[in-house]
CSV table of C-alpha atoms in Angstrom, one decimal:
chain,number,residue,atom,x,y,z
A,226,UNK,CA,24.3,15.3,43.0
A,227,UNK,CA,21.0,15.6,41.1
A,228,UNK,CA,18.3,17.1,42.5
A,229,UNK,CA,15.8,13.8,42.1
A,230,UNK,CA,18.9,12.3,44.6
A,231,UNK,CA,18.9,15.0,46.4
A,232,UNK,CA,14.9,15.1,47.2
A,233,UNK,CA,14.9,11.2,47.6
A,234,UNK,CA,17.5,11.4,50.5
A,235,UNK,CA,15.5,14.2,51.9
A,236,UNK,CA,12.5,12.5,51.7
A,237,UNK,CA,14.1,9.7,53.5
A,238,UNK,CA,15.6,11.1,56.3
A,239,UNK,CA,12.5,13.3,56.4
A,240,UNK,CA,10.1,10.6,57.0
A,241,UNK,CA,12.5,8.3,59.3
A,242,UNK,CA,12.3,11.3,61.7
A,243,UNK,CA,9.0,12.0,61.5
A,244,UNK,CA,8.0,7.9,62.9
A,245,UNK,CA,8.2,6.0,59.3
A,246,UNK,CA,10.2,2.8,59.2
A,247,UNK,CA,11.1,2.7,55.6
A,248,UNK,CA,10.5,4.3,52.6
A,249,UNK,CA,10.9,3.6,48.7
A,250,UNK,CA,10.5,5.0,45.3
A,251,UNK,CA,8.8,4.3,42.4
A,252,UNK,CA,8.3,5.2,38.6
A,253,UNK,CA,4.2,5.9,37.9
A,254,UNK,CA,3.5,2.6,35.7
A,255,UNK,CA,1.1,0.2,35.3
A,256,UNK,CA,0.7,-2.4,38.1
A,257,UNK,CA,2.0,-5.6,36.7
A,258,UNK,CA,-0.6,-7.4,39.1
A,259,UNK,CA,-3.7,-4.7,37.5
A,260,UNK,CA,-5.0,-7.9,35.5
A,261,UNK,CA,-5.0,-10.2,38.7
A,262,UNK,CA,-6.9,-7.7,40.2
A,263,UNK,CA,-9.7,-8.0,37.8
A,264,UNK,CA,-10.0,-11.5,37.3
A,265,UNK,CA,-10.4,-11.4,41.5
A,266,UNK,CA,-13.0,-9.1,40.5
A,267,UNK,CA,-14.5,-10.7,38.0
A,268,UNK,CA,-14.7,-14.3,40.6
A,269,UNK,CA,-16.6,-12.0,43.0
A,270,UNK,CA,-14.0,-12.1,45.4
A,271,UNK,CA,-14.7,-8.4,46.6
A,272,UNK,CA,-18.2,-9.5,48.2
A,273,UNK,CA,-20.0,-6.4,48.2
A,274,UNK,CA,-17.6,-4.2,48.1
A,275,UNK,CA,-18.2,-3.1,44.3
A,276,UNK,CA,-16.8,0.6,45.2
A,277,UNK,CA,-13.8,-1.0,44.1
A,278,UNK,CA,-15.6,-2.2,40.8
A,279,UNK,CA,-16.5,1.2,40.0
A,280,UNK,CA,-13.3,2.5,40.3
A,281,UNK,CA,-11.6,-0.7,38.8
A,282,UNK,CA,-9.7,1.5,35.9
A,283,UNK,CA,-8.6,3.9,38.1
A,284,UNK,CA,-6.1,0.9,39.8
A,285,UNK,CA,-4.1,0.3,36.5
A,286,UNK,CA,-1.7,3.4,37.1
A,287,UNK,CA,-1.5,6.0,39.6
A,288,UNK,CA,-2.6,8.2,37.3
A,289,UNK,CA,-5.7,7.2,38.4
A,290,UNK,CA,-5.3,9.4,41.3
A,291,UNK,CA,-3.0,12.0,40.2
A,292,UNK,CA,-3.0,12.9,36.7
A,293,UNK,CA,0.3,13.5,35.4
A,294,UNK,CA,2.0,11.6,38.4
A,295,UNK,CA,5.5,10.5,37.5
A,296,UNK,CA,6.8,8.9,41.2
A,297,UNK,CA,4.8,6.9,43.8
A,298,UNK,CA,6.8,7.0,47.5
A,299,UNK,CA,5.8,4.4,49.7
A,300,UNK,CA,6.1,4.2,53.5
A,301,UNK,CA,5.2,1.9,56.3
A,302,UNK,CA,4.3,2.6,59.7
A,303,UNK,CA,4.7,-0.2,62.2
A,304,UNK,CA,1.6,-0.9,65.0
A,305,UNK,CA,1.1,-3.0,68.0
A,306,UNK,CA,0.1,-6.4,66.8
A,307,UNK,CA,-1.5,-9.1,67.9
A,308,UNK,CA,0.9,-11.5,70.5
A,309,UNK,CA,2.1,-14.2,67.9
A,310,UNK,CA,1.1,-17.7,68.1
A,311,UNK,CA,4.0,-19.9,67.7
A,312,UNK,CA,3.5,-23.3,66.1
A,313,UNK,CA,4.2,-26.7,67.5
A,314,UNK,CA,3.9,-28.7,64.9
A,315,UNK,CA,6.6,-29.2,61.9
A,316,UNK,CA,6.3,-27.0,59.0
A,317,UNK,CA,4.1,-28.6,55.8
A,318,UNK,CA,1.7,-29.6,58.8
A,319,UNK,CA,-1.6,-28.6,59.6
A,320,UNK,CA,-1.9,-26.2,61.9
A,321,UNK,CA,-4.5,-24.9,64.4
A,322,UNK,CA,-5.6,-21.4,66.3
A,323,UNK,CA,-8.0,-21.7,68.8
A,324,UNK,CA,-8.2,-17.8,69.1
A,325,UNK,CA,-8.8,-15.4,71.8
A,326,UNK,CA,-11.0,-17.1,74.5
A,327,UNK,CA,-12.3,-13.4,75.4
A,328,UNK,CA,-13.7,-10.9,72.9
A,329,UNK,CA,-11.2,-8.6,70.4
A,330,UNK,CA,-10.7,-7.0,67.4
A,331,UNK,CA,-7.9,-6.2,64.5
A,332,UNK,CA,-5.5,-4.4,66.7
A,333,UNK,CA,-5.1,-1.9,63.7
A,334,UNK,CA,-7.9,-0.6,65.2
A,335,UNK,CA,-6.1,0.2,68.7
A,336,UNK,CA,-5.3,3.7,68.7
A,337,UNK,CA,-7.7,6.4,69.8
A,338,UNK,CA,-7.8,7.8,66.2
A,339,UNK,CA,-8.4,6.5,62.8
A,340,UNK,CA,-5.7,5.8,61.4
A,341,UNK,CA,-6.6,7.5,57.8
A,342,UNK,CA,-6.6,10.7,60.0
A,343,UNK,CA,-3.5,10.9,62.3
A,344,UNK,CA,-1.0,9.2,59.3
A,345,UNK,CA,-2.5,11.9,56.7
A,346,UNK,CA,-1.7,14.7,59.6
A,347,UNK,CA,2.2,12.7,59.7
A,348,UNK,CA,1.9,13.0,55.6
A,349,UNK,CA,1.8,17.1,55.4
A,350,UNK,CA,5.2,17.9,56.2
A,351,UNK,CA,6.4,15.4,53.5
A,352,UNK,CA,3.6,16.7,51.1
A,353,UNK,CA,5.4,20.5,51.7
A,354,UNK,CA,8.8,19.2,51.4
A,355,UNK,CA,8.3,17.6,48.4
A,356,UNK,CA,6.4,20.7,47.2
A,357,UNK,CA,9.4,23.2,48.2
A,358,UNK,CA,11.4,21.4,46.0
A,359,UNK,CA,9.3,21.3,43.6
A,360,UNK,CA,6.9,23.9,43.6
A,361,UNK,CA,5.0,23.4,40.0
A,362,UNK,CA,4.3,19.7,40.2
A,363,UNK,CA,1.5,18.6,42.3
A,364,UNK,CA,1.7,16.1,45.4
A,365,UNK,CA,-1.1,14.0,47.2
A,366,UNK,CA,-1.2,12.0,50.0
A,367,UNK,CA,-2.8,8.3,50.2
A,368,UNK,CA,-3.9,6.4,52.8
A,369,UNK,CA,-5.9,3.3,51.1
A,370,UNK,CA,-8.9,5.0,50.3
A,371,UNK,CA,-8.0,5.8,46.8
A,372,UNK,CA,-7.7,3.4,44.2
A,373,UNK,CA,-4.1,2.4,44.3
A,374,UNK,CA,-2.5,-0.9,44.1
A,375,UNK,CA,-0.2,-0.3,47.0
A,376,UNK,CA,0.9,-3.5,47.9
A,377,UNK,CA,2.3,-4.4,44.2
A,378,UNK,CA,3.9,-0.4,44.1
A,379,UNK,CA,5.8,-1.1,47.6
A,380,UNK,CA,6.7,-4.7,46.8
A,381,UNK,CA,8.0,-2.9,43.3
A,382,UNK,CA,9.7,-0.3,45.3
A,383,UNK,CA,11.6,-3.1,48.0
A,384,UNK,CA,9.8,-2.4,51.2
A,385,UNK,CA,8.3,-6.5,51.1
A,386,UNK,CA,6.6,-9.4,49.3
A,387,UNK,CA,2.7,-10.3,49.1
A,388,UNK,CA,2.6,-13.0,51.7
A,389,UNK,CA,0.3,-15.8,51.2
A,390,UNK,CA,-2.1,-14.2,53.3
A,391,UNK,CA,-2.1,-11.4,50.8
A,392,UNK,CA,-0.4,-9.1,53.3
A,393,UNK,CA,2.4,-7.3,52.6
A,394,UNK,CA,5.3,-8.9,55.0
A,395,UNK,CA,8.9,-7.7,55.8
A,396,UNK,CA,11.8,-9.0,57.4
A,397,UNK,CA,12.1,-6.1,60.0
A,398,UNK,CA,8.7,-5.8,61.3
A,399,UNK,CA,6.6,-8.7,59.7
A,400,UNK,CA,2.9,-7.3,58.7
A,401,UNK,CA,1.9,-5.3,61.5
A,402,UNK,CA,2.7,-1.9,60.0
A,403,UNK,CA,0.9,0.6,57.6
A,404,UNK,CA,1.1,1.4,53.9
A,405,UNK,CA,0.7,4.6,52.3
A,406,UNK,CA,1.8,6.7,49.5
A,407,UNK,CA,3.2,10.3,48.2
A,408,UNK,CA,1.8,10.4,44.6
A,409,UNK,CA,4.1,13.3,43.3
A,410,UNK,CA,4.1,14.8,39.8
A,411,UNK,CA,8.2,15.3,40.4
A,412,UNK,CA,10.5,12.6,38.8
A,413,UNK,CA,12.7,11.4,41.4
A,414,UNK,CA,12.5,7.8,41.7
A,415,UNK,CA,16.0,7.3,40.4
A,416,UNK,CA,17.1,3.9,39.6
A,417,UNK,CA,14.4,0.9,40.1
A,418,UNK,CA,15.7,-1.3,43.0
A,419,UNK,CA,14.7,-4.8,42.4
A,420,UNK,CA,11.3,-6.1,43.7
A,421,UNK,CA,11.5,-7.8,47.6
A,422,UNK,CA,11.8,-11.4,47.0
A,423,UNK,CA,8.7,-13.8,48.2
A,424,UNK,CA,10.4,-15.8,52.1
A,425,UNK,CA,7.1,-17.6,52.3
A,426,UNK,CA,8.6,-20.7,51.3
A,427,UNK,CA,6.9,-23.4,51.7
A,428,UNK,CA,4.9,-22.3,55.4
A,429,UNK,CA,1.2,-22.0,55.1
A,430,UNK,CA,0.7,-21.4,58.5
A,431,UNK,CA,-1.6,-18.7,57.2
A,432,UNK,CA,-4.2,-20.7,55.1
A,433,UNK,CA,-4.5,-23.4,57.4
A,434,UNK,CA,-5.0,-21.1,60.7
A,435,UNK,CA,-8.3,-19.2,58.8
A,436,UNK,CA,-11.0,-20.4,60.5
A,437,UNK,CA,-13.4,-19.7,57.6
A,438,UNK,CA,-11.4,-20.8,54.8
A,439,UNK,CA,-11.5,-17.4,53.1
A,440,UNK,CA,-8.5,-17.9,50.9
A,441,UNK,CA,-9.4,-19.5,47.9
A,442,UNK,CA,-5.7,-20.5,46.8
A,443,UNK,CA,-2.4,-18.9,48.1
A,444,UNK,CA,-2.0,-15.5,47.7
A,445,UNK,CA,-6.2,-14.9,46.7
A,446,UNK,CA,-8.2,-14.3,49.5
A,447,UNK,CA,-12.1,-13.9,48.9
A,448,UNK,CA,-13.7,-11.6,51.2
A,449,UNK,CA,-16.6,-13.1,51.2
A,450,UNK,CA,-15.4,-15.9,53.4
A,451,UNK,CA,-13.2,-12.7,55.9
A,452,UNK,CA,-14.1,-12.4,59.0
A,453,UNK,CA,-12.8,-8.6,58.5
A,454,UNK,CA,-15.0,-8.1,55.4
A,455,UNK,CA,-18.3,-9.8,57.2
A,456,UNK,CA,-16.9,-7.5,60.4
A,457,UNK,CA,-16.4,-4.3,58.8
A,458,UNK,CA,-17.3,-3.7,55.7
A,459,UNK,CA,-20.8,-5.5,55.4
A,460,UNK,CA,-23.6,-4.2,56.6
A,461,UNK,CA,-27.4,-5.3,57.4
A,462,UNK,CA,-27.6,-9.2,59.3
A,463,UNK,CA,-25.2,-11.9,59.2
A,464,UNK,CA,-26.2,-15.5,58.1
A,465,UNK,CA,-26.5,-17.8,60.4
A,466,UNK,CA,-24.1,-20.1,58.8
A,467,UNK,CA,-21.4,-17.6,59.1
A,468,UNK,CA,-22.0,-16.3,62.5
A,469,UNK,CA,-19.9,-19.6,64.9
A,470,UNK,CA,-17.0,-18.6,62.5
A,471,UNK,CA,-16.7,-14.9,63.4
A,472,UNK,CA,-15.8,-16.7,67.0
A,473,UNK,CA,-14.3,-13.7,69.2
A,474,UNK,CA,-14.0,-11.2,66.7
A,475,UNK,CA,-15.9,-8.3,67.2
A,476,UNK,CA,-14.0,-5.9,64.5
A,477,UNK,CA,-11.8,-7.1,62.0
A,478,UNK,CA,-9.3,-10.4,62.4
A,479,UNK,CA,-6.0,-11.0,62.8
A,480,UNK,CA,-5.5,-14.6,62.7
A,481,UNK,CA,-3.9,-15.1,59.9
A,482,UNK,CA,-1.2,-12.8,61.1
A,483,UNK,CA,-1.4,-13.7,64.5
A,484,UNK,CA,0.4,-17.3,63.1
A,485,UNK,CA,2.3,-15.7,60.7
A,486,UNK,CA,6.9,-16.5,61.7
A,487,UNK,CA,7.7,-13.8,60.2
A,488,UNK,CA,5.3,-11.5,63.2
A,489,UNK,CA,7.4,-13.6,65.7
A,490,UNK,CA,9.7,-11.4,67.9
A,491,UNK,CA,9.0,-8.3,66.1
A,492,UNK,CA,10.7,-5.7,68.4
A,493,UNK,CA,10.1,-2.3,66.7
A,494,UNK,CA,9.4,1.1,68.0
A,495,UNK,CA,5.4,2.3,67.6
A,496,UNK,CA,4.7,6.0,67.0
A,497,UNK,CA,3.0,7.4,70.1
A,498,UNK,CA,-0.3,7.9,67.9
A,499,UNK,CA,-0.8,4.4,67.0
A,500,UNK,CA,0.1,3.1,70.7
A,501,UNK,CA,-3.0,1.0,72.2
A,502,UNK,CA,-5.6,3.0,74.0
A,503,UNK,CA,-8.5,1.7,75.9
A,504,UNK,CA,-8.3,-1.5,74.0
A,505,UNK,CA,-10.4,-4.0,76.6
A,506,UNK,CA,-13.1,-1.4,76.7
A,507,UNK,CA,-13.2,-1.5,73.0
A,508,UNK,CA,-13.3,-5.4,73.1
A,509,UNK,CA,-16.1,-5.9,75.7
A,510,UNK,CA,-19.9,-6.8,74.5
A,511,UNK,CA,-21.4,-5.2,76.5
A,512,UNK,CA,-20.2,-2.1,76.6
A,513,UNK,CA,-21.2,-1.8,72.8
A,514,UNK,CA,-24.5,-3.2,73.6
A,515,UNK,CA,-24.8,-0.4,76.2
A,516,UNK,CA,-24.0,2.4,73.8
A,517,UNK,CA,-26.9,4.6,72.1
A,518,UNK,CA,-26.2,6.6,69.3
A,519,UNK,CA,-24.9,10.0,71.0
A,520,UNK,CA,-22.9,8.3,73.3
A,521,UNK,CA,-21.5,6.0,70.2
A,522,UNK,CA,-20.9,9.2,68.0
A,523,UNK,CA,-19.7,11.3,71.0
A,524,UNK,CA,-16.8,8.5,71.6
A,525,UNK,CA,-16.0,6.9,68.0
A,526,UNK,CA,-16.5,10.1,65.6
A,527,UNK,CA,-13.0,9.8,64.5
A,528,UNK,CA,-12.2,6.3,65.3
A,529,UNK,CA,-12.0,2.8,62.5
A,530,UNK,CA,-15.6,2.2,64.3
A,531,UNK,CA,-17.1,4.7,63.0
A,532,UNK,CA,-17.5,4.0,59.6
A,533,UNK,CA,-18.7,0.8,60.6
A,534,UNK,CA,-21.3,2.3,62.8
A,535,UNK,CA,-23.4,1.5,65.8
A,536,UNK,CA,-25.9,-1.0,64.5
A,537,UNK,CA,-23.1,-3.1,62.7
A,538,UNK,CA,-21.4,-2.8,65.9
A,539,UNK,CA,-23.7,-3.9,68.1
A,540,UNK,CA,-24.4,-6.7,65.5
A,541,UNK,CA,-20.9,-8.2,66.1
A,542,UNK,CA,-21.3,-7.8,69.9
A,543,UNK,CA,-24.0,-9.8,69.7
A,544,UNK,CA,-23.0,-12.5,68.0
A,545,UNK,CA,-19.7,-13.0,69.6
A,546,UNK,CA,-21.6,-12.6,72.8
A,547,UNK,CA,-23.5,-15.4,71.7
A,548,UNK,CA,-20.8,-17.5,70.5
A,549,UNK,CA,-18.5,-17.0,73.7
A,550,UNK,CA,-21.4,-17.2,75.8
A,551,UNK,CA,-19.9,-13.5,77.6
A,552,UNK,CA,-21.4,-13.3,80.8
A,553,UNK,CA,-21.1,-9.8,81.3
A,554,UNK,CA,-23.4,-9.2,78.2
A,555,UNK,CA,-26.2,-11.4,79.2
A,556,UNK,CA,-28.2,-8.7,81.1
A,557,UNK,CA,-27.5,-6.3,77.8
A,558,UNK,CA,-28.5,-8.6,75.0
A,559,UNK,CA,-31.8,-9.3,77.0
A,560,UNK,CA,-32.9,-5.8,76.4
A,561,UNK,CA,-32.4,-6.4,72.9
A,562,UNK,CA,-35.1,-8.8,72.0
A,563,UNK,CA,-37.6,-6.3,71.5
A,564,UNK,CA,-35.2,-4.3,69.4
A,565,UNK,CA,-37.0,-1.6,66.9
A,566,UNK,CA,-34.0,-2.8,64.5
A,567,UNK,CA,-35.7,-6.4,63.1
A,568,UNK,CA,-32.3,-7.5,62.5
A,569,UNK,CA,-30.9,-6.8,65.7
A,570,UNK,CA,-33.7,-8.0,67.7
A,571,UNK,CA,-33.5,-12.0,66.0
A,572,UNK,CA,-29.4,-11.8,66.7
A,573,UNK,CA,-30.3,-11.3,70.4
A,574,UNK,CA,-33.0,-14.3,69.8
A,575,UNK,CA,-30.3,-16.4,68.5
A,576,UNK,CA,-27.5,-14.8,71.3
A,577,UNK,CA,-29.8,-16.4,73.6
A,578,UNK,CA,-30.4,-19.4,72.7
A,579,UNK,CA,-26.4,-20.0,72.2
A,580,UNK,CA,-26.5,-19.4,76.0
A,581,UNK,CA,-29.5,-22.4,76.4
A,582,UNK,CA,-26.9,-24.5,73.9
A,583,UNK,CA,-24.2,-23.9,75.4
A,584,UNK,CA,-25.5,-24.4,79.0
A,585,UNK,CA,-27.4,-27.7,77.7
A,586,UNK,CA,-24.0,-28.8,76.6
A,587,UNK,CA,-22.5,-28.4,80.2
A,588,UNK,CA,-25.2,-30.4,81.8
C-alpha cells in the first residue's frame, strides 16, 4: 500500500473519530469556479465586504494560503439546524415562510464558542498526524477565514453540490454542517473521485422562501440583499427600506435552509461542542438591549457575536424589536432614545413608532 493510501485512510478514520462526518481529498489546482467568483465580484455582489476583493488572487489556488501545497482535505461537521419547514404546495410552485413569530438567529451561532475556535482546537490532532507522516512538508488548518474556495474544493472532492441557495448540500445531513480544510504540502490525494452531482432538480423552494430577494439568479446570491450580510457583517445603521425585511432575525438567517427537502429529517449525531447552549437567552431583545460593554465582552469574547460587536448587536435587537413589536423590550428600547450612539438613538425612534403602527393597526 502506498504511503499517500496509507495517510488518506488514516486521515479518515482519524477524523471520523475525532466528530467529523466525512472527509475528501483533493489535488492543489485552480478552482474551476475562480472566474465566477470574480465576475460576482465585479457585479458588487460582496456588498462591503471588499476584504475578499483584496485578497481576490489569493482564491485561484490554495496556494494562496499555503505555498507549495499539493492536497486540500476537506471535512464537514454537522450542527443543530433550524426545525425544517415542510412545503404544502406542489413543487414548481411558489412557496411561502412566514418565519419565526419570536426573535432568533442563524443557529450556526448556537454553541457557546465560536466555531472558528473549538473546530481549529478539533483540527490539531489531524494537523500532527499528517505532520508525523510527513515531517518536511508543511500543514495548515482552515476554517473560512482564509481565502479558499471551499465549497468548489469539497464539491471537487465528493462531500456535495452547490445548492441553489449557494450552500453546499448533502444527502446525509443536508446543509447544516461545517466546512473546513487541511491544506498539506504532502501529495496524497490519490485518484480524483468524481465531483457530487447537483439533486436540486427542478425545487426552488430556496429562492422563493428569501424574503428579501437576495438571490439574483440560481446559484448567485448578492449579499447585499442577505439578511446575514446586513446582520453580520455590516456595520454602522440600517436603511430604513431594509429594516421590515430583517423580520425576526437578530443574527444571521436561516430561511433559505430552513425550506430546504434536503434539511428534512436529518437525523445525525452533533459534536458535544457545537450542541445549543443558552440559545433563547441569545435570541431575546432585550437582553441585548440590557448588555453594556463589560458585560457584552465578559459573556461573548469568544462567541460568533463578537466580531459583530455590541452596537451592531443591539442595532438588530432593535429593529426586530420594532418589527415584532417584542413586549419584553419595550421598557429597554425606551432608554435608548437618548442614546450617545446617533444611530442607535433614531432605531429606538423608529422601534417606537413600529409599536404606535402596529397598535394603530389593532384598533
Amino acid at each position: 500500500m502506498l504511503l499517500s493510501e496509507i495517510a488518506r485512510k488514516q486521515i479518515e478514520e482519524f477524523a471520523k473519530a475525532h466528530g467529523f462526518h466525512s472527509v475528501g481529498f483533493v489535488p492543489s489546482e485552480d478552482a474551476e469556479t475562480y472566474p465566477e467568483f470574480c465576475d460576482w465580484l465585479d457585479r458588487g455582489y460582496a456588498a462591503s465586504m471588499g476584504y475578499l476583493e483584496k485578497r481576490k488572487d489569493a482564491y485561484r489556488n490554495p496556494t494562496g494560503v499555503l505555498p507549495e501545497c499539493r492536497t486540500a482535505v476537506l471535512l464537514t461537521l454537522p450542527y443543530q439546524g433550524h426545525p425544517g419547514t415542510k412545503s404544502v404546495t406542489k413543487q414548481g410552485k411558489k412557496r411561502t415562510l412566514p418565519g419565526p413569530s419570536e426573535p432568533t438567529f442563524g443557529s450556526y451561532a448556537a454553541a457557546s464558542e465560536d466555531y472558528h475556535i473549538w473546530i481549529r482546537r478539533k483540527l490539531k490532532p489531524l494537523v500532527r498526524e499528517l505532520h508525523a507522516m510527513f515531517p518536511k512538508c508543511l500543514t495548515r488548518a482552515v476554517v473560512d477565514t482564509a481565502p479558499l474556495l471551499e465549497r468548489h474544493y469539497a464539491n471537487r472532492a465528493g462531500l456535495g453540490w452547490i445548492g441553489k441557495n449557494t450552500m453546499l448540500l448533502n444527502r446525509q445531513i443536508g446543509s447544516y454542517f461545517f466546512l473546513c480544510a487541511i491544506l498539506t504540502q504532502a501529495d496524497i490525494a490519490g485518484k480524483q473521485v468524481p465531483s457530487a452531482k447537483d439533486h436540486c432538480g427542478t425545487c426552488t423552494a430556496c429562492l422563493d422562501a428569501c424574503p428579501t430577494g437576495a438571490f439574483a439568479a440560481p446559484y448567485v446570491l448578492d449579499a447585499n440583499r442577505c439578511i446575514s450580510f446586513w446582520t453580520i457583517e455590516h456595520r454602522g445603521p440600517i436603511p430604513q427600506a431594509v429594516r421590515p425585511s430583517l423580520g425576526p432575525w437578530i443574527f444571521g438567517c436561516d430561511i433559505c435552509q430552513m425550506v430546504c427537502p434536503w434539511n428534512q429529517h436529518i437525523n445525525t449525531e452533533i459534536p458535544d461542542e457545537n450542541k445549543p447552549f443558552g440559545v433563547q437567552e441569545k435570541a431575546d431583545c432585550s437582553h441585548w438591549l440590557s448588555l453594556d460593554q463589560e458585560s457584552f465582552d465578559r459573556l461573548y469574547r469568544k462567541t460568533p457575536f463578537w466580531r459583530t460587536g455590541l452596537l451592531s448587536m443591539q442595532r438588530n435587537a432593535l429593529i426586530v424589536a420594532g418589527n415584532l413589536r417584542e413586549p419584553t423590550a419595550f421598557p429597554w428600547i425606551q432608554q435608548f432614545i437618548n442614546h450617545p450612539n446617533h444611530d442607535l438613538m433614531e432605531l429606538a425612534h423608529w422601534a417606537l413608532e413600529q409599536y404606535r403602527s402596529g397598535t394603530n393597526q389593532e384598533k
